Coordinates of C-alpha atoms in Angstrom, one line a residue:
M21 CA 8.4 9.4 -84.0
T22 CA 6.1 10.7 -86.7
D23 CA 4.6 8.8 -89.6
A24 CA 7.2 10.4 -92.0
D25 CA 10.0 8.8 -89.9
D26 CA 8.8 5.3 -90.5
S27 CA 9.9 5.1 -94.2
G28 CA 13.4 3.8 -93.5
L29 CA 12.5 1.3 -90.8
D30 CA 12.7 -2.4 -91.0
P31 CA 9.2 -3.7 -92.0
H32 CA 8.9 -5.8 -88.9
V33 CA 9.7 -2.8 -86.7
R34 CA 7.3 -0.6 -88.6
R35 CA 4.5 -3.2 -88.0
I36 CA 5.3 -3.1 -84.3
I37 CA 5.1 0.7 -84.2
E38 CA 1.9 0.7 -86.2
G39 CA 0.4 -1.9 -83.9
A40 CA 1.3 0.2 -80.9
R41 CA -0.3 3.3 -82.4
R42 CA -3.4 1.4 -83.2
A43 CA -3.6 0.0 -79.7
D44 CA -3.2 3.5 -78.3
E45 CA -6.0 4.8 -80.6
I46 CA -8.3 2.0 -79.4
R47 CA -7.6 2.6 -75.7
S48 CA -8.1 6.3 -76.2
K49 CA -11.4 5.9 -78.1
Y50 CA -12.9 3.6 -75.5
R51 CA -11.3 5.3 -72.5
I52 CA -9.9 2.1 -71.2
D53 CA -8.9 2.8 -67.6
M54 CA -8.2 -0.4 -65.7
K55 CA -7.6 1.3 -62.3
M56 CA -4.7 -1.1 -61.8
T57 CA -1.0 -0.5 -60.9
F58 CA 0.0 -4.0 -62.2
F59 CA -0.6 -6.2 -65.2
G60 CA -3.5 -8.6 -64.5
P61 CA -3.8 -11.3 -67.2
G62 CA -7.4 -11.8 -68.2
S63 CA -8.6 -8.5 -66.5
R64 CA -11.1 -6.5 -68.6
P65 CA -12.8 -3.2 -68.1
D66 CA -16.4 -4.6 -68.1
D67 CA -15.7 -7.1 -65.3
L68 CA -15.6 -5.1 -62.1
G69 CA -15.3 -7.9 -59.6
N70 CA -13.0 -6.3 -57.2
V71 CA -13.5 -3.4 -54.8
C72 CA -10.8 -0.9 -53.7
P73 CA -10.6 -1.2 -49.9
I74 CA -9.8 2.5 -49.6
C75 CA -12.4 4.3 -51.7
L76 CA -14.8 1.5 -52.5
A77 CA -14.5 1.9 -56.3
R78 CA -15.3 -1.1 -58.4
T79 CA -12.2 -2.4 -60.1
P80 CA -11.4 -5.1 -62.6
T81 CA -11.3 -8.6 -61.3
S82 CA -8.0 -10.0 -60.1
E83 CA -8.2 -13.4 -58.4
R84 CA -4.5 -13.2 -57.4
Y85 CA -4.9 -9.8 -55.6
P86 CA -8.6 -9.6 -54.6
D87 CA -8.2 -6.6 -52.3
Y88 CA -5.8 -4.4 -54.3
V89 CA -5.9 -0.6 -53.9
C90 CA -6.9 1.2 -57.1
E91 CA -4.6 3.4 -59.1
S92 CA -6.5 6.6 -58.1
C93 CA -6.0 6.0 -54.4
T94 CA -2.3 5.2 -54.8
G95 CA -1.9 8.8 -56.0
R96 CA -2.5 9.9 -52.4
A97 CA 0.2 7.6 -50.9
V98 CA 2.5 9.4 -48.5
D99 CA 5.4 8.4 -46.3
E100 CA 5.5 8.7 -42.5
T101 CA 6.3 12.4 -42.7
G102 CA 3.4 13.1 -45.1
R103 CA 5.5 13.5 -48.3
R104 CA 4.3 12.0 -51.6
I105 CA 5.8 8.5 -52.1
V106 CA 5.8 6.6 -55.4
F107 CA 6.6 2.9 -55.9
G108 CA 7.5 1.1 -59.1
N109 CA 9.6 -1.7 -60.6
A110 CA 13.3 -1.3 -60.1
G111 CA 14.0 -2.6 -63.6
I112 CA 13.1 -4.9 -66.4
S113 CA 14.3 -7.9 -64.4
G114 CA 11.9 -7.0 -61.5
G115 CA 12.3 -5.7 -58.0
I116 CA 10.6 -2.7 -56.4
V117 CA 11.8 0.8 -55.7
A118 CA 10.3 3.7 -53.8
R119 CA 10.9 7.4 -54.4
V120 CA 10.2 10.5 -52.3
D121 CA 10.7 13.8 -54.1
G122 CA 12.5 11.9 -56.8
E123 CA 15.0 10.3 -54.4
K124 CA 15.1 6.6 -53.8
R125 CA 14.0 5.3 -50.5
D126 CA 14.3 1.9 -48.8
A127 CA 10.6 1.4 -48.2
S128 CA 7.8 -1.1 -48.8
T129 CA 5.0 0.6 -46.9
C130 CA 3.0 3.9 -47.1
L131 CA -0.1 5.6 -45.8
I132 CA -3.2 6.3 -47.9
D133 CA -5.9 8.3 -46.2
G134 CA -4.3 7.5 -42.9
R135 CA -4.4 3.7 -43.5
Q136 CA -1.3 1.5 -43.5
V137 CA -0.6 0.0 -46.9
V138 CA 2.0 -2.6 -47.9
V139 CA 3.5 -2.5 -51.4
H140 CA 5.1 -5.5 -53.2
E141 CA 6.1 -6.5 -56.7
A142 CA 3.4 -8.0 -58.8
R143 CA 4.0 -11.4 -60.5
F144 CA 3.5 -10.2 -64.1
G145 CA 4.8 -6.7 -63.7
G146 CA 4.0 -3.5 -61.8
V147 CA 3.4 -3.2 -58.1
V148 CA 0.5 -4.1 -55.8
Y149 CA -0.7 -1.9 -53.0
A150 CA -2.6 -3.8 -50.3
L151 CA -4.0 -2.9 -46.9
A152 CA -1.7 -4.1 -44.1
G153 CA -3.0 -7.2 -42.4
V154 CA -5.5 -8.1 -45.1
H155 CA -4.6 -11.5 -46.6
A156 CA -7.8 -13.6 -47.0
P157 CA -9.7 -13.2 -50.3
N158 CA -13.1 -11.5 -49.9
A159 CA -16.0 -13.9 -50.3
D160 CA -18.5 -11.2 -51.1
P161 CA -20.7 -12.7 -53.9
S162 CA -21.0 -9.3 -55.6
R163 CA -17.3 -9.8 -56.6
R164 CA -18.0 -12.9 -58.7
G165 CA -18.6 -12.4 -62.5
N166 CA -19.6 -8.8 -62.1
H167 CA -19.8 -8.1 -65.8
L168 CA -21.6 -5.2 -67.4
A169 CA -24.6 -7.4 -68.4
E170 CA -25.0 -8.5 -64.8
R171 CA -24.9 -4.9 -63.6
V172 CA -27.6 -3.6 -66.1
T173 CA -29.8 -6.6 -65.2
G174 CA -29.0 -6.0 -61.5
A175 CA -30.4 -2.5 -61.7
V176 CA -33.6 -3.5 -63.4
L177 CA -34.3 -6.6 -61.2
G178 CA -32.8 -4.9 -58.1
A179 CA -35.3 -2.1 -58.4
A180 CA -38.2 -4.5 -58.8
I181 CA -37.1 -6.6 -55.8
G182 CA -36.8 -3.5 -53.7
D183 CA -40.3 -2.4 -54.7
A184 CA -41.8 -5.8 -53.9
M185 CA -39.9 -6.1 -50.6
G186 CA -40.9 -2.6 -49.6
R187 CA -44.5 -3.5 -50.2
K188 CA -44.1 -6.5 -47.9
R189 CA -45.4 -8.6 -50.8
V190 CA -49.1 -7.8 -50.1
A191 CA -49.8 -5.4 -53.0
P192 CA -51.7 -6.8 -56.0
Y193 CA -49.0 -5.4 -58.3
T194 CA -45.8 -3.4 -58.0
D195 CA -46.7 0.0 -59.5
D196 CA -43.2 1.5 -59.2
T197 CA -41.8 -1.4 -61.1
E198 CA -44.5 -1.3 -63.8
L199 CA -44.0 2.5 -64.3
A200 CA -40.3 2.2 -64.5
E201 CA -40.8 -0.6 -67.1
V202 CA -43.1 1.8 -69.1
V203 CA -40.4 4.4 -69.0
L204 CA -37.5 2.1 -70.0
T205 CA -39.5 0.5 -72.8
S206 CA -40.6 4.0 -74.1
L207 CA -37.0 5.3 -74.0
L208 CA -35.7 2.3 -76.0
D209 CA -38.6 2.5 -78.5
A210 CA -37.8 6.3 -79.0
R211 CA -34.1 5.6 -79.4
L212 CA -34.8 2.8 -81.9
A213 CA -37.1 5.3 -83.9
G214 CA -34.4 8.0 -83.7
E215 CA -36.7 10.4 -81.9
A216 CA -35.5 13.6 -80.3
L217 CA -36.5 14.6 -76.8
D218 CA -39.8 16.2 -77.5
P219 CA -41.4 13.5 -79.6
A220 CA -39.9 10.9 -77.2
M221 CA -41.6 12.6 -74.3
T222 CA -44.9 12.7 -76.3
R223 CA -44.5 8.9 -76.7
L224 CA -43.8 8.5 -73.0
A225 CA -46.7 10.7 -71.9
R226 CA -49.1 8.5 -73.9
A227 CA -47.6 5.3 -72.4
I228 CA -47.9 6.7 -68.9
V229 CA -51.6 7.7 -69.5
K230 CA -52.3 4.3 -71.0
W231 CA -50.7 2.6 -67.9
S232 CA -52.8 4.6 -65.5
E233 CA -55.6 7.2 -65.7
S234 CA -54.1 8.8 -62.6
P235 CA -50.3 8.9 -63.3
Q236 CA -49.9 11.7 -60.6
G237 CA -50.2 9.0 -58.0
S238 CA -46.7 7.7 -58.6
G239 CA -43.7 9.9 -58.2
S240 CA -41.1 10.6 -60.9
V241 CA -38.0 9.7 -58.9
M242 CA -38.6 6.0 -58.9
R243 CA -38.9 5.9 -62.6
A244 CA -35.7 7.9 -63.3
Y245 CA -33.2 5.1 -63.0
P246 CA -33.9 3.8 -66.5
V247 CA -32.6 7.1 -67.9
G248 CA -29.3 6.4 -66.3
L249 CA -29.2 3.0 -68.0
V250 CA -30.1 4.2 -71.5
F251 CA -27.9 7.3 -71.4
H252 CA -25.1 5.8 -69.4
S253 CA -22.3 7.5 -71.3
D254 CA -24.0 10.8 -72.2
A255 CA -24.4 13.1 -69.1
E256 CA -26.0 15.9 -71.1
A257 CA -28.7 13.7 -72.6
R258 CA -29.1 12.0 -69.2
E259 CA -29.8 15.3 -67.5
A260 CA -32.3 16.5 -70.2
W261 CA -34.3 13.3 -70.4
A262 CA -34.4 12.7 -66.6
V263 CA -35.8 16.2 -66.1
A264 CA -38.2 15.9 -69.0
Q265 CA -39.7 12.6 -67.8
S266 CA -40.3 14.2 -64.4
Q267 CA -42.0 17.2 -65.8
L268 CA -44.6 15.0 -67.5
T269 CA -46.2 14.6 -64.0
H270 CA -44.1 16.4 -61.4
R271 CA -42.6 19.9 -62.0
A272 CA -41.7 20.8 -58.4
P273 CA -38.0 21.6 -57.9
I274 CA -37.6 18.7 -55.5
A275 CA -39.0 16.3 -58.0
L276 CA -36.6 17.5 -60.8
A277 CA -33.7 17.4 -58.4
A278 CA -34.4 13.9 -57.2
S279 CA -35.0 12.6 -60.7
S280 CA -31.8 14.1 -62.0
A281 CA -29.8 12.8 -59.1
M282 CA -31.2 9.3 -59.5
A283 CA -30.5 9.1 -63.2
H284 CA -26.9 10.3 -62.8
G285 CA -26.4 8.3 -59.6
T286 CA -27.5 5.1 -61.4
A287 CA -25.0 5.7 -64.2
S288 CA -22.2 6.4 -61.7
A289 CA -23.0 3.2 -59.8
L290 CA -23.1 1.2 -63.0
A291 CA -19.6 2.5 -63.9
G292 CA -18.2 1.3 -60.6
D293 CA -17.4 4.7 -59.3
A294 CA -16.1 5.1 -55.7
V295 CA -19.0 5.5 -53.3
R296 CA -17.9 9.0 -52.4
D297 CA -17.8 9.9 -56.1
T298 CA -21.3 8.6 -56.6
V299 CA -22.5 10.7 -53.6
D300 CA -20.9 13.8 -55.2
V301 CA -22.7 13.0 -58.4
L302 CA -26.0 12.8 -56.5
V303 CA -25.4 16.1 -54.7
Q304 CA -24.2 18.0 -57.7
S305 CA -27.1 16.8 -59.9
A306 CA -29.7 17.7 -57.4
A307 CA -28.1 21.1 -56.8
R308 CA -28.9 22.2 -60.3
H309 CA -32.6 22.2 -59.5
D310 CA -32.9 22.5 -55.7
V311 CA -30.2 23.3 -53.2
G312 CA -32.3 22.0 -50.3
T313 CA -32.5 18.5 -51.9
A314 CA -28.7 18.6 -52.5
D315 CA -28.1 19.5 -48.9
M316 CA -30.4 16.7 -47.7
I317 CA -28.6 14.2 -49.8
A318 CA -25.2 15.4 -48.5
R319 CA -26.4 15.3 -44.9
A320 CA -27.7 11.8 -45.4
A321 CA -24.4 10.6 -46.7
A322 CA -22.6 12.2 -43.8
A323 CA -25.0 10.5 -41.4
A324 CA -24.0 7.2 -42.9
H325 CA -20.3 7.9 -42.6
D326 CA -20.7 9.0 -39.0
G327 CA -22.5 5.8 -38.1
Q328 CA -25.8 7.4 -37.2
A329 CA -28.4 4.7 -36.6
P330 CA -31.1 3.9 -39.3
E331 CA -33.7 4.1 -36.6
T332 CA -33.0 7.8 -36.3
V333 CA -32.1 8.8 -39.9
L334 CA -34.8 6.8 -41.7
E335 CA -37.4 8.0 -39.2
R336 CA -36.5 11.5 -40.3
L337 CA -36.3 10.7 -44.0
R338 CA -39.5 8.9 -44.5
G339 CA -39.5 9.3 -48.3
W340 CA -43.0 10.5 -48.9
A341 CA -41.6 13.4 -50.9
A342 CA -39.0 13.0 -53.7
H343 CA -36.1 14.8 -51.8
E344 CA -36.6 12.6 -48.7
A345 CA -36.7 9.5 -50.8
I346 CA -33.4 10.1 -52.7
A347 CA -31.7 11.2 -49.4
A348 CA -32.9 8.1 -47.6
A349 CA -31.7 5.9 -50.5
T350 CA -28.3 7.7 -50.4
Y351 CA -28.0 7.0 -46.7
V352 CA -28.6 3.2 -47.2
Y353 CA -26.4 3.0 -50.3
V354 CA -23.4 4.6 -48.5
R355 CA -23.9 2.2 -45.6
H356 CA -24.2 -1.0 -47.8
P357 CA -22.9 -0.4 -51.3
D358 CA -21.8 -4.0 -51.8
E359 CA -24.4 -5.8 -49.7
F360 CA -27.6 -6.1 -51.7
R361 CA -29.5 -8.2 -49.2
V362 CA -28.7 -6.0 -46.3
A363 CA -29.3 -2.8 -48.2
V364 CA -32.7 -3.7 -49.5
L365 CA -33.9 -5.2 -46.3
E366 CA -32.9 -2.0 -44.4
A367 CA -34.7 0.1 -47.0
A368 CA -37.8 -2.1 -47.1
N369 CA -38.2 -1.9 -43.4
T370 CA -38.3 1.8 -43.1
P371 CA -41.2 3.5 -41.4
G372 CA -42.2 5.6 -44.3
D373 CA -42.5 5.1 -48.1
S374 CA -40.5 1.9 -47.9
D375 CA -41.3 0.6 -51.4
T376 CA -40.0 3.8 -53.1
I377 CA -36.8 3.9 -50.9
A378 CA -36.2 0.2 -51.5
T379 CA -36.7 0.6 -55.3
L380 CA -34.1 3.3 -55.4
V381 CA -31.7 1.4 -53.2
G382 CA -32.2 -1.8 -55.3
A383 CA -31.5 0.0 -58.5
L384 CA -28.3 1.7 -57.2
V385 CA -26.8 -1.4 -55.5
G386 CA -28.0 -3.6 -58.3
A387 CA -26.2 -1.4 -60.8
R388 CA -23.0 -1.5 -58.8
C389 CA -23.0 -5.2 -57.8
G390 CA -25.0 -7.0 -60.5
T391 CA -27.2 -10.0 -60.3
N392 CA -24.6 -12.2 -58.6
A393 CA -25.0 -10.2 -55.4
I394 CA -28.8 -10.7 -55.3
P395 CA -30.1 -13.8 -53.4
P396 CA -31.1 -16.4 -56.0
E397 CA -34.5 -16.9 -54.4
W398 CA -35.2 -13.2 -54.7
L399 CA -34.3 -13.3 -58.4
R400 CA -36.5 -16.3 -58.9
D401 CA -39.6 -15.0 -57.0
V402 CA -39.8 -11.4 -58.1
E403 CA -42.9 -10.8 -60.2
R404 CA -42.3 -11.1 -64.0
A405 CA -38.6 -11.7 -63.6
D406 CA -38.1 -13.2 -67.1
A407 CA -39.7 -10.2 -68.8
L408 CA -37.7 -7.7 -66.7
A409 CA -34.5 -9.6 -67.5
A410 CA -35.3 -9.6 -71.2
L411 CA -35.9 -5.8 -71.0
A412 CA -32.5 -5.4 -69.4
T413 CA -30.9 -7.4 -72.2
R414 CA -32.6 -5.2 -74.7
T415 CA -31.3 -2.2 -72.9
L416 CA -27.8 -3.5 -73.1
R417 CA -28.2 -4.3 -76.8
E418 CA -29.8 -1.0 -77.9
S419 CA -28.3 1.7 -75.6
G420 CA -24.8 2.0 -77.1
Y421 CA -22.9 -0.1 -74.6
I422 CA -19.4 -1.0 -75.7
D423 CA -18.9 -4.6 -77.0
W424 CA -15.8 -5.3 -75.0
D425 CA -15.2 -8.7 -76.6
D426 CA -14.8 -6.9 -79.9
V427 CA -12.6 -4.1 -78.4
L428 CA -10.3 -6.6 -76.7
A429 CA -10.1 -8.6 -79.9
Q430 CA -9.0 -5.4 -81.7
L431 CA -6.4 -4.8 -79.1
R432 CA -5.1 -8.3 -79.4
A433 CA -4.9 -7.9 -83.2
A434 CA -3.1 -4.6 -82.8
D435 CA -0.6 -5.9 -80.3
S436 CA 0.2 -9.1 -82.3

């Protein structure tokens, strides 16, 4: 129905139609994709407290269905013969129906990526896909209150904790953390001043020199994650700024590839992407600058999937060069995407450049899981925790993140 068709409608009906159009506009503008096949009261797109058991994508919190399969994965559901099967509500009064090639089937199970899945009617509408045999709620702390603010702070504090743990707490200061702080602060100051890339890089260069008379001593990959936080929704700007900040001190292709991969990977983890999708982002970003780095990242992810032991993989990927560091971090991230403690300890105890690898791992897992996944004593004891948390809050406030409370209020107003 077009706007011209509304003239003869009852005013109440017209208000309903206008509200629905407004709600659609809001959902389209903010790209609200809940990744759910059912209606979950209270669920919101900035609270990614669940994890799809198939692809490991972060999904909106549902206490009633803590291990539901995300909507993307249900698109790969097949029957026992390998044909596409679709489930839905039988009617407005409830019930569930399955269809294969458009024909109804008496079925309540399917296969997704070879795994048995049970489908049942959701309480408030829609259907729920759940792995067969999985009934107990997952107690993973990373699933509690995993809001956007916790994830941004998780990236900043997670990187700092990784740096400190990797240094075995014996260094007089954590230089990787301080340099990342310099970068993040400079990017925010440049954004606040409305500076384009070139003047912003001049600002950053001065800040790096002020921080250290020998900035070449610290690589560019461990300071790239802030770019992913500041330019979380702008892939083009994220690429340009990640590369530019690397070129201030490190122009080798492996440095540019690793910095690009880390910035894009952080944004992907923050968005709750499936682990395999984040790996694809890492590989594709690196490949724009150095195919060898991209191949190293892909092989590291494959090693994690294949169950190759860290004693072997991390002995080979010692992380003294940027491409090895990002590959090693990828390996640990794929192994433990939702286990901050385990991931950081594994990275911190590598035989090579452990503080760099643990910094990258801490940023990635922290961005995905948030501060609730980080042991409280680690959050308490990390050097300058309050200042870093305040910087994360500033990042959230000044980097164009969506105010979901306001968006959801608009939706409620449009739907009323």
